[in-house]
Tab-separated table of N, CA and C and ligand atoms in Angstrom:
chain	number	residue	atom	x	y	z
A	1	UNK	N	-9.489	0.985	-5.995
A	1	UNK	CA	-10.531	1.651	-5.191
A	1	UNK	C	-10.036	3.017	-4.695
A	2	UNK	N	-9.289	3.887	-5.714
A	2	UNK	CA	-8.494	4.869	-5.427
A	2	UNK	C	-9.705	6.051	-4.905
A	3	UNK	N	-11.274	5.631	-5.928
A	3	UNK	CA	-12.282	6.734	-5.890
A	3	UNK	C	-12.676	6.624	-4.601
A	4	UNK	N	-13.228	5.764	-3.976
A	4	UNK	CA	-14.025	4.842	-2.664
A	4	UNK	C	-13.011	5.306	-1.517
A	5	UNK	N	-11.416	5.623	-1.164
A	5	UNK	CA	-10.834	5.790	-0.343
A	5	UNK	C	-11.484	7.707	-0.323
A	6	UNK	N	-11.170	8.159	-1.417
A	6	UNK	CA	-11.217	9.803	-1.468
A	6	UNK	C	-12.741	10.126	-0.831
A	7	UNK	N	-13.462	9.202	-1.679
A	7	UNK	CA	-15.288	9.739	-1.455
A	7	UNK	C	-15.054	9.796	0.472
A	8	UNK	N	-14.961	8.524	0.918
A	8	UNK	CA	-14.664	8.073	2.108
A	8	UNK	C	-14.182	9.471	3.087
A	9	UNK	N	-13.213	9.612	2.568
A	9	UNK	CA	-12.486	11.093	3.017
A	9	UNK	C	-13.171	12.282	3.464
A	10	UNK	N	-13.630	12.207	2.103
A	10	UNK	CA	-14.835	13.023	1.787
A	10	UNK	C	-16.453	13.935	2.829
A	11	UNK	N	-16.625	12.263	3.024
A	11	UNK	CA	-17.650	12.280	3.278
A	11	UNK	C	-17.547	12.270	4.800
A	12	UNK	N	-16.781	12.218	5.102
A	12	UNK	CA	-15.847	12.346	6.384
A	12	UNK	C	-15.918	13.560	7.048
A	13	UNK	N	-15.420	13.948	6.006
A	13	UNK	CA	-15.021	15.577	5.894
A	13	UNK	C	-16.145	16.236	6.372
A	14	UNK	N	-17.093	16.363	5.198
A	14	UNK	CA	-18.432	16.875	5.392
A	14	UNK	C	-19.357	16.726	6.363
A	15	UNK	N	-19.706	15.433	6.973
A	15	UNK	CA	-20.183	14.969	8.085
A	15	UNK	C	-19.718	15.909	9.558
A	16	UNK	N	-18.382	15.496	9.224
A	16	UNK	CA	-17.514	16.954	10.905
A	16	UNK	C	-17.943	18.266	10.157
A	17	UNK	N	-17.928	19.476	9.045
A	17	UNK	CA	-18.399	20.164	8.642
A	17	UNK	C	-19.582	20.597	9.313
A	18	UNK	N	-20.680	19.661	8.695
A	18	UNK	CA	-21.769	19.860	9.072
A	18	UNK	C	-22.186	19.410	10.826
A	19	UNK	N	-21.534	19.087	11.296
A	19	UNK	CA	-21.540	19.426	12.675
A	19	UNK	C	-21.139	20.057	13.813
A	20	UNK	N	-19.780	20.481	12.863
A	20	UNK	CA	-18.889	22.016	13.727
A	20	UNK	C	-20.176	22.794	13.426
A	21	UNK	N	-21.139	22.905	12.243
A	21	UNK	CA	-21.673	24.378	11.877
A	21	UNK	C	-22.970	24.254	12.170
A	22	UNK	N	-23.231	23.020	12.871
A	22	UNK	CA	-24.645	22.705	13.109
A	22	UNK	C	-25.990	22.701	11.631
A	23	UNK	N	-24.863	22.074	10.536
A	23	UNK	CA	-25.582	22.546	9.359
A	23	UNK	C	-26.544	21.233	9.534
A	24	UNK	N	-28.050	21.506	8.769
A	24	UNK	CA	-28.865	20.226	8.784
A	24	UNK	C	-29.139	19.741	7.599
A	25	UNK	N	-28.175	20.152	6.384
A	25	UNK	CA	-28.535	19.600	4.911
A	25	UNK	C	-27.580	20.186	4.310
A	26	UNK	N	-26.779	19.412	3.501
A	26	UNK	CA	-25.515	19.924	2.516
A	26	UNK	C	-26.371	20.116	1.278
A	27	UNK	N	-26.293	21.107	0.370
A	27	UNK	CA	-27.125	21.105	-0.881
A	27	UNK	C	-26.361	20.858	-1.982
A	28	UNK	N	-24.736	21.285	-2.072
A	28	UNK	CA	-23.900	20.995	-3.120
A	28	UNK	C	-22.675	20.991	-2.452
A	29	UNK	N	-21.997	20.559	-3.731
A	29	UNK	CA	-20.438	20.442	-2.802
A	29	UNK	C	-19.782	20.491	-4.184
A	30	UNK	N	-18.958	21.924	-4.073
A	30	UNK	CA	-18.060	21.427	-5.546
A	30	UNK	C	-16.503	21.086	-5.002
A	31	UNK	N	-16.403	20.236	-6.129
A	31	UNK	CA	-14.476	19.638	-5.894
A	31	UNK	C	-13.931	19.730	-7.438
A	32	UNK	N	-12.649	20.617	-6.912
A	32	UNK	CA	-11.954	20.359	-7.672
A	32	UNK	C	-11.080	19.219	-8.335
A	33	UNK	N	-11.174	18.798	-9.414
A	33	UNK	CA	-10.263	17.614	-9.690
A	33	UNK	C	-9.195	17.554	-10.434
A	34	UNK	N	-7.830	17.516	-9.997
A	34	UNK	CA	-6.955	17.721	-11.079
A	34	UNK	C	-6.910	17.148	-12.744
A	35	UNK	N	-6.590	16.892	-13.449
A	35	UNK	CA	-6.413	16.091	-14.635
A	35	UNK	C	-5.414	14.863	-14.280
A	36	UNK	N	-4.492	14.737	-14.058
A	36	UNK	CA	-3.893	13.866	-13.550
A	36	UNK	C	-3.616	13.232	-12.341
A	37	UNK	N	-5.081	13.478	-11.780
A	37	UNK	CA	-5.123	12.927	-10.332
A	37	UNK	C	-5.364	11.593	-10.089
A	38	UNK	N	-5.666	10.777	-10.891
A	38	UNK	CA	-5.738	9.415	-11.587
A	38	UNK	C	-7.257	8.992	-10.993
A	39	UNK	N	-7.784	10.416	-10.652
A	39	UNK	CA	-9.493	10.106	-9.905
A	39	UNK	C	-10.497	9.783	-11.505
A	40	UNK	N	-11.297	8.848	-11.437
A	40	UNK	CA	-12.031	8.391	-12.354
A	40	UNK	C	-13.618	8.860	-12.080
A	41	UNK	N	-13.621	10.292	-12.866
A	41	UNK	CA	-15.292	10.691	-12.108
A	41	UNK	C	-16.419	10.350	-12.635
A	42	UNK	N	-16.785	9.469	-13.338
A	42	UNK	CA	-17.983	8.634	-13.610
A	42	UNK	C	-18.197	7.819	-12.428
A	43	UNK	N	-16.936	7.203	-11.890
A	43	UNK	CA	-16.974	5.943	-10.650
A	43	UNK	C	-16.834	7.011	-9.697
A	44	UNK	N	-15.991	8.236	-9.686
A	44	UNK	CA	-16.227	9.126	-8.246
A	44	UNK	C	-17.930	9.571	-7.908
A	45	UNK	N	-18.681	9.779	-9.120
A	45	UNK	CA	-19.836	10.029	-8.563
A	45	UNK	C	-20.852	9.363	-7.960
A	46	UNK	N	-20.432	7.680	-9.069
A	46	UNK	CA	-21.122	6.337	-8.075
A	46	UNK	C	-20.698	6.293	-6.955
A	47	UNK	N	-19.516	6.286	-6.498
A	47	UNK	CA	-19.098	6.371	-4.976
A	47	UNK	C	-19.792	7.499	-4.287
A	48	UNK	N	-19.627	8.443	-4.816
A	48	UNK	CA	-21.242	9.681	-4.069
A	48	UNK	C	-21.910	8.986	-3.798
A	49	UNK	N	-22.734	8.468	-4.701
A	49	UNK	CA	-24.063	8.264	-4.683
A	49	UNK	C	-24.391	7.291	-3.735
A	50	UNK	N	-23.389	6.312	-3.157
A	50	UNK	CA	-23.546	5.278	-2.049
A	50	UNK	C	-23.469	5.968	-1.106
A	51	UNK	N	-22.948	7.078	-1.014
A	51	UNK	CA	-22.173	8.115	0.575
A	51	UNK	C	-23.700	8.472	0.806
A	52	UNK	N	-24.455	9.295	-0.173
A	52	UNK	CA	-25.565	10.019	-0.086
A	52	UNK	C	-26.734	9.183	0.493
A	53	UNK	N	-26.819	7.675	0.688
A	53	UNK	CA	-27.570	7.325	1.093
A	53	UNK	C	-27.267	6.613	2.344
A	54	UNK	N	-25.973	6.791	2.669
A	54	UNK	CA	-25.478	6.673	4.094
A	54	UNK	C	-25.377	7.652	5.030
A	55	UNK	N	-25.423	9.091	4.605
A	55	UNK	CA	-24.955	10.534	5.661
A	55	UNK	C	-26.477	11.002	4.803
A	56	UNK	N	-27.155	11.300	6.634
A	56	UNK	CA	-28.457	11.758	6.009
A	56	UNK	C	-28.336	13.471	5.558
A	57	UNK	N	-26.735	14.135	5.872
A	57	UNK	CA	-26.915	15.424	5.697
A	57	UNK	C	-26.630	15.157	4.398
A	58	UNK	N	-26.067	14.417	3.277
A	58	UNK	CA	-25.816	14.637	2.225
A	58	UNK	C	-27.119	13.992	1.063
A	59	UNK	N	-28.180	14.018	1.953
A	59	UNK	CA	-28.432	12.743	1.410
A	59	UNK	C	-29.680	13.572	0.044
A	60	UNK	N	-29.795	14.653	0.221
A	60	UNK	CA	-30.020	15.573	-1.324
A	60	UNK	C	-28.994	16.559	-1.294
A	61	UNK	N	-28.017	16.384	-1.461
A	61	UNK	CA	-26.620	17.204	-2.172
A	61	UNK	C	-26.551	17.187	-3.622
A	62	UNK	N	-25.892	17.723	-4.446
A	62	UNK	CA	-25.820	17.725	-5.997
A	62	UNK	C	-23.589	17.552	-5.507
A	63	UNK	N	-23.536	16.824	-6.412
A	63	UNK	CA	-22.042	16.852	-6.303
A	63	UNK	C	-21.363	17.274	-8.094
A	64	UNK	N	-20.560	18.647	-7.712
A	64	UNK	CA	-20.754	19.154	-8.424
A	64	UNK	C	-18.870	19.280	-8.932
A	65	UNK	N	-18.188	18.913	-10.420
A	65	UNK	CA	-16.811	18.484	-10.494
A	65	UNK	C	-16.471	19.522	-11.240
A	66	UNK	N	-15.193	20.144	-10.829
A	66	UNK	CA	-14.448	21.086	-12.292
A	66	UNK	C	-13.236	20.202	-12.211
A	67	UNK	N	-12.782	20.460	-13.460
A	67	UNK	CA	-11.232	19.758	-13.838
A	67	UNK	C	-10.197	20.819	-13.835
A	68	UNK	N	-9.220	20.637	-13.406
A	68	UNK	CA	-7.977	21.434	-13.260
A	68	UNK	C	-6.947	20.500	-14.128
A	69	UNK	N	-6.512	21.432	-15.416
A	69	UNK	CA	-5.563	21.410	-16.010
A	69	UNK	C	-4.194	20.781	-15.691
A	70	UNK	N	-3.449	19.712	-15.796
A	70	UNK	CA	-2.577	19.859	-15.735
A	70	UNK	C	-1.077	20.699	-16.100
A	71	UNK	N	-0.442	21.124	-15.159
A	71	UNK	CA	0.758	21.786	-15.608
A	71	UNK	C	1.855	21.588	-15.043
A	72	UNK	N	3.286	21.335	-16.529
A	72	UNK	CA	4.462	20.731	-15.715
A	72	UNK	C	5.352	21.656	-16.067
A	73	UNK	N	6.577	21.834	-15.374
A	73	UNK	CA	7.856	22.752	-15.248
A	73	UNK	C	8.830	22.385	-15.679
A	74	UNK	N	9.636	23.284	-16.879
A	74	UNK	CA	10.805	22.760	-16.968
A	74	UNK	C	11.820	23.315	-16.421
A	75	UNK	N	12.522	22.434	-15.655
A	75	UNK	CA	13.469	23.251	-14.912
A	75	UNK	C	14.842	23.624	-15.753
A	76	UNK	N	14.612	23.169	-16.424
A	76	UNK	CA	15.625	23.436	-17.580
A	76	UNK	C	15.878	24.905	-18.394
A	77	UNK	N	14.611	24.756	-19.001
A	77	UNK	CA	14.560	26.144	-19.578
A	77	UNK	C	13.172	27.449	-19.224
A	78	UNK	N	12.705	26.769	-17.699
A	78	UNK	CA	11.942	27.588	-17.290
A	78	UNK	C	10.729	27.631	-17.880
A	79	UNK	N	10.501	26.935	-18.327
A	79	UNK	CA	9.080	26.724	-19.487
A	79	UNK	C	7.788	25.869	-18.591
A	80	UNK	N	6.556	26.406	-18.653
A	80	UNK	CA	5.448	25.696	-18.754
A	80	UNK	C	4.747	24.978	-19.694
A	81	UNK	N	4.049	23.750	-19.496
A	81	UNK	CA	4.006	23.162	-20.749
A	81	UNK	C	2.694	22.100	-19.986
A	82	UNK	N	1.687	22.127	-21.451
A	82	UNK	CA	0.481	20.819	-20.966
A	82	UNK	C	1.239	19.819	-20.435
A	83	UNK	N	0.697	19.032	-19.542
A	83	UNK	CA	1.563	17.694	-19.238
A	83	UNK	C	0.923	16.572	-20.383
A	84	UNK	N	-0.442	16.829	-19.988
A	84	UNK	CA	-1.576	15.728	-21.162
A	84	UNK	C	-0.534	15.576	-21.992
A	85	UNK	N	-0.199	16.626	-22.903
A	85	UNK	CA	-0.226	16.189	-24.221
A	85	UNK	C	1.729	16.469	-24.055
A	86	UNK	N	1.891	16.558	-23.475
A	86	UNK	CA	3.743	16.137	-23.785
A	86	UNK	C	4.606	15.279	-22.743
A	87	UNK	N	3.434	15.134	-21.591
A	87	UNK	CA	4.445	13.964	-21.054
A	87	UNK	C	5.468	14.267	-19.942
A	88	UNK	N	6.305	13.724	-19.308
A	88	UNK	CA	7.436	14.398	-18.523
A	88	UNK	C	8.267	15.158	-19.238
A	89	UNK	N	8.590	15.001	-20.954
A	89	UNK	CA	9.906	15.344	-21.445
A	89	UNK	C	9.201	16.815	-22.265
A	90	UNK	N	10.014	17.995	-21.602
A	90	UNK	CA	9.763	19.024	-22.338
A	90	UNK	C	9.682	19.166	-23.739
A	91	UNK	N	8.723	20.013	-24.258
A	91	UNK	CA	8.385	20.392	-25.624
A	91	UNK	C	9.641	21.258	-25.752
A	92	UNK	N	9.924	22.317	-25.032
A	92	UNK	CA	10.755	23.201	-25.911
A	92	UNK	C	12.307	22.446	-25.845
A	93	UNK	N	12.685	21.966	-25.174
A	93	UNK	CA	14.241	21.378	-24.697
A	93	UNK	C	14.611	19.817	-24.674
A	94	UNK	N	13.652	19.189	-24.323
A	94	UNK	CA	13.588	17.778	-24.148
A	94	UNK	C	14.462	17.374	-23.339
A	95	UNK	N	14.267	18.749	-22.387
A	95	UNK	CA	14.927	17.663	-20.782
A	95	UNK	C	13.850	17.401	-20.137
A	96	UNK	N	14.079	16.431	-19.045
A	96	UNK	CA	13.455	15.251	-18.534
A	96	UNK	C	13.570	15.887	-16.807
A	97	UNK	N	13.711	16.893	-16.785
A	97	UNK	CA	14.220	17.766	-15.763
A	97	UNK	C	12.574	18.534	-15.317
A	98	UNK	N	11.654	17.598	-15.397
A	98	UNK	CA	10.016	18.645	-15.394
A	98	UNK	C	9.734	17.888	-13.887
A	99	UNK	N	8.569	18.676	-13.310
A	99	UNK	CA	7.925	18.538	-12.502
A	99	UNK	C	6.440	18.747	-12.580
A	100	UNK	N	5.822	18.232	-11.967
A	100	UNK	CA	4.107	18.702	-12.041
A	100	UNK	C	3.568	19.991	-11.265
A	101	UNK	N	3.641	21.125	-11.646
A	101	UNK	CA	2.953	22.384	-11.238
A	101	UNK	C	1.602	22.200	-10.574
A	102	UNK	N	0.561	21.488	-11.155
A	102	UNK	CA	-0.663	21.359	-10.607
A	102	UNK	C	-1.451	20.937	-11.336
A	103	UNK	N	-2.398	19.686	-11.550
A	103	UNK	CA	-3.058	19.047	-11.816
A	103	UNK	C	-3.479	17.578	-11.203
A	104	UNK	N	-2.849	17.768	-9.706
A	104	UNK	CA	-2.721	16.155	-8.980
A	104	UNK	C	-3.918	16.342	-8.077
A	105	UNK	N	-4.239	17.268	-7.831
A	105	UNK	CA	-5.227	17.709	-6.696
A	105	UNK	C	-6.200	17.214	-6.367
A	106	UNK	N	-6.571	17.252	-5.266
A	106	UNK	CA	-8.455	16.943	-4.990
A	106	UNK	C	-9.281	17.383	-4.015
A	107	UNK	N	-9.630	18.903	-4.105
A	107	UNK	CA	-10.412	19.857	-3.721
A	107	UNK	C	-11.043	20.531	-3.182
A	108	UNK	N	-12.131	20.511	-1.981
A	108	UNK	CA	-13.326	20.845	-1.784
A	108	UNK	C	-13.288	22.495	-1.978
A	109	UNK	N	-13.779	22.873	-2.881
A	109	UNK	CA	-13.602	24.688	-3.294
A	109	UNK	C	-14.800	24.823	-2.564
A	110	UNK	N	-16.071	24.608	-2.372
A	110	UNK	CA	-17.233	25.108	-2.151
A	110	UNK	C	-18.447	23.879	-1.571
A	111	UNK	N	-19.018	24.594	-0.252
A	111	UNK	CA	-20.109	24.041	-0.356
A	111	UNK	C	-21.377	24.597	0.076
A	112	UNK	N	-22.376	24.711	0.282
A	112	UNK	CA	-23.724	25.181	0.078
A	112	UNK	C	-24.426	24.208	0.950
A	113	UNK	N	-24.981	24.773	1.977
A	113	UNK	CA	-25.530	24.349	2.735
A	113	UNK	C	-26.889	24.894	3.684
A	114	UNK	N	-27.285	24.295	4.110
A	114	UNK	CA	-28.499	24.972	5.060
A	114	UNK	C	-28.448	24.640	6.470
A	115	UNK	N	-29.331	25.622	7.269
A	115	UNK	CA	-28.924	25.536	8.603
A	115	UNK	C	-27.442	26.071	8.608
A	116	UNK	N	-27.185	26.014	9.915
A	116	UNK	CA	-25.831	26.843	10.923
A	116	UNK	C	-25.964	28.293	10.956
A	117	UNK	N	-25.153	29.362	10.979
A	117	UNK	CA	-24.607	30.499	11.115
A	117	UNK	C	-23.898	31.232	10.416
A	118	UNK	N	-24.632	30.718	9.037
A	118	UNK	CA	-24.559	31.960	7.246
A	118	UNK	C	-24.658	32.935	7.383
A	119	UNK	N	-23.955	33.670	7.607
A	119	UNK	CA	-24.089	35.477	7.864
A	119	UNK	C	-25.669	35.683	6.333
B	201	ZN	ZN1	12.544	22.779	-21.184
């Protein structure tokens, strides 16, 4: 229930949002999602879709996903490299000496709203 803890978060989030700003309707909300964030967004959006009929500010929002690339480091030979497709062990060196640059993430880049104090 890794999706259901985040949405949770989420929706959390947005709820205090929209009441620091006195907003009266969220219209979209984009999130970023890493690639290897182990978030499953077919089931992240069903988990929306239960939030949306619990928080009446979200409750016509569009929830809107980009994917962020994973990228890992070799500390070895200084190299960037897909993680997807090679794994912890570097392509150019095959040391085991990598780290994850960025693709674990989980987001809120943007949201769109009505009501509050939108210049
Ligand atoms: Zn390397």
């Amino acid at each position: 229930m890794h999706e259901m803890g985040i949405v949770t978060h989420l929706a959390k989030t947005l709820d205090e949002t929209a009441i620091e700003n006195n907003l009266t309707k969220i219209g979209s909300v984009t999130l970023q999602i890493g690639e290897v964030s182990g978030i499953m967004t077919d089931y992240f959006v069903e988990c929306w879709d239960y939030f949306k009929g619990r928080h009446p500010v979200l409750k016509d929002s569009t929830l809107k996903l980009e994917q962020i690339p994973a990228v890992t480091w070799c500390n070895s030979c200084k190299k960037e490299y897909e993680t997807v497709k090679y794994g912890r062990e570097c392509p150019y060196c095959h040391s085991g000496e990598t780290w994850l640059l960025k693709g674990n993430e989980c987001i809120i880049k943007e949201i769109e709203a009505e009501g509050g104090n939108n210049p």
